Amino acid sequence: MQRILPAPAGSDSRIAAIAVLADGSVREVRALWESPTSVSAVLGMSDHSRAYATLVQAHQQVLGQRA
């Protein structure tokens, strides 16, 4: 990945950012979001720790490649 850009104005509200990959291709980065009124959120069963850890690891890998 070369860089992360902000989502363009007027884009789908679920698009959090745009990722520009090393080969120049572009990918949409969708937001991890859960409605506060969903059953799992109301009951306190939401667990995004796996997705969060994956995102952190990917970011660390990108930073390691730049060093």
XYZ file of C-alpha atoms in Angstrom:
67
model
C 0.000 0.000 0.000
C 1.332 3.401 -0.928
C -1.095 5.644 0.918
C -4.541 6.139 2.394
C -6.643 9.028 1.104
C -9.794 10.509 2.607
C -13.030 9.366 1.035
C -14.182 11.722 -1.712
C -16.978 14.145 -0.876
C -20.356 12.697 -1.774
C -19.180 9.072 -1.683
C -21.146 6.308 0.024
C -21.239 7.000 3.778
C -19.757 3.534 4.467
C -16.543 4.436 2.601
C -14.044 5.505 5.273
C -11.038 6.041 2.988
C -9.415 5.153 -0.312
C -6.331 2.909 -0.318
C -3.803 3.350 -3.121
C -1.904 0.082 -3.547
C 1.714 -0.359 -4.641
C 0.644 -1.300 -8.179
C -1.342 1.945 -8.486
C -4.758 0.335 -8.140
C -7.307 1.934 -5.846
C -9.523 0.187 -3.302
C -12.344 1.515 -1.180
C -11.921 1.056 2.564
C -15.288 0.451 4.156
C -15.948 1.554 7.719
C -16.500 -0.951 10.484
C -19.782 0.225 11.882
C -22.644 -1.320 13.710
C -25.932 0.394 14.432
C -26.237 1.307 18.105
C -29.736 -0.169 17.993
C -28.708 -3.571 16.634
C -29.401 -6.508 18.924
C -25.733 -7.357 19.460
C -24.890 -3.733 20.314
C -27.823 -3.392 22.716
C -26.891 -6.648 24.452
C -23.204 -5.720 24.577
C -22.122 -8.599 22.337
C -20.209 -6.529 19.766
C -16.596 -7.578 19.471
C -14.480 -5.920 16.795
C -11.179 -6.918 18.398
C -10.237 -9.312 15.572
C -10.867 -6.727 12.860
C -9.063 -4.084 14.920
C -6.027 -6.340 15.413
C -5.920 -7.116 11.683
C -5.965 -3.413 10.819
C -3.213 -2.628 13.329
C -1.045 -5.490 12.027
C -1.483 -4.346 8.429
C -0.528 -0.797 9.395
C 2.550 -2.025 11.266
C 3.576 -4.074 8.228
C 3.284 -1.029 5.948
C 5.352 1.059 8.355
C 7.964 -1.717 8.558
C 8.297 -1.775 4.761
C 9.019 1.960 4.725
C 11.806 1.759 7.302
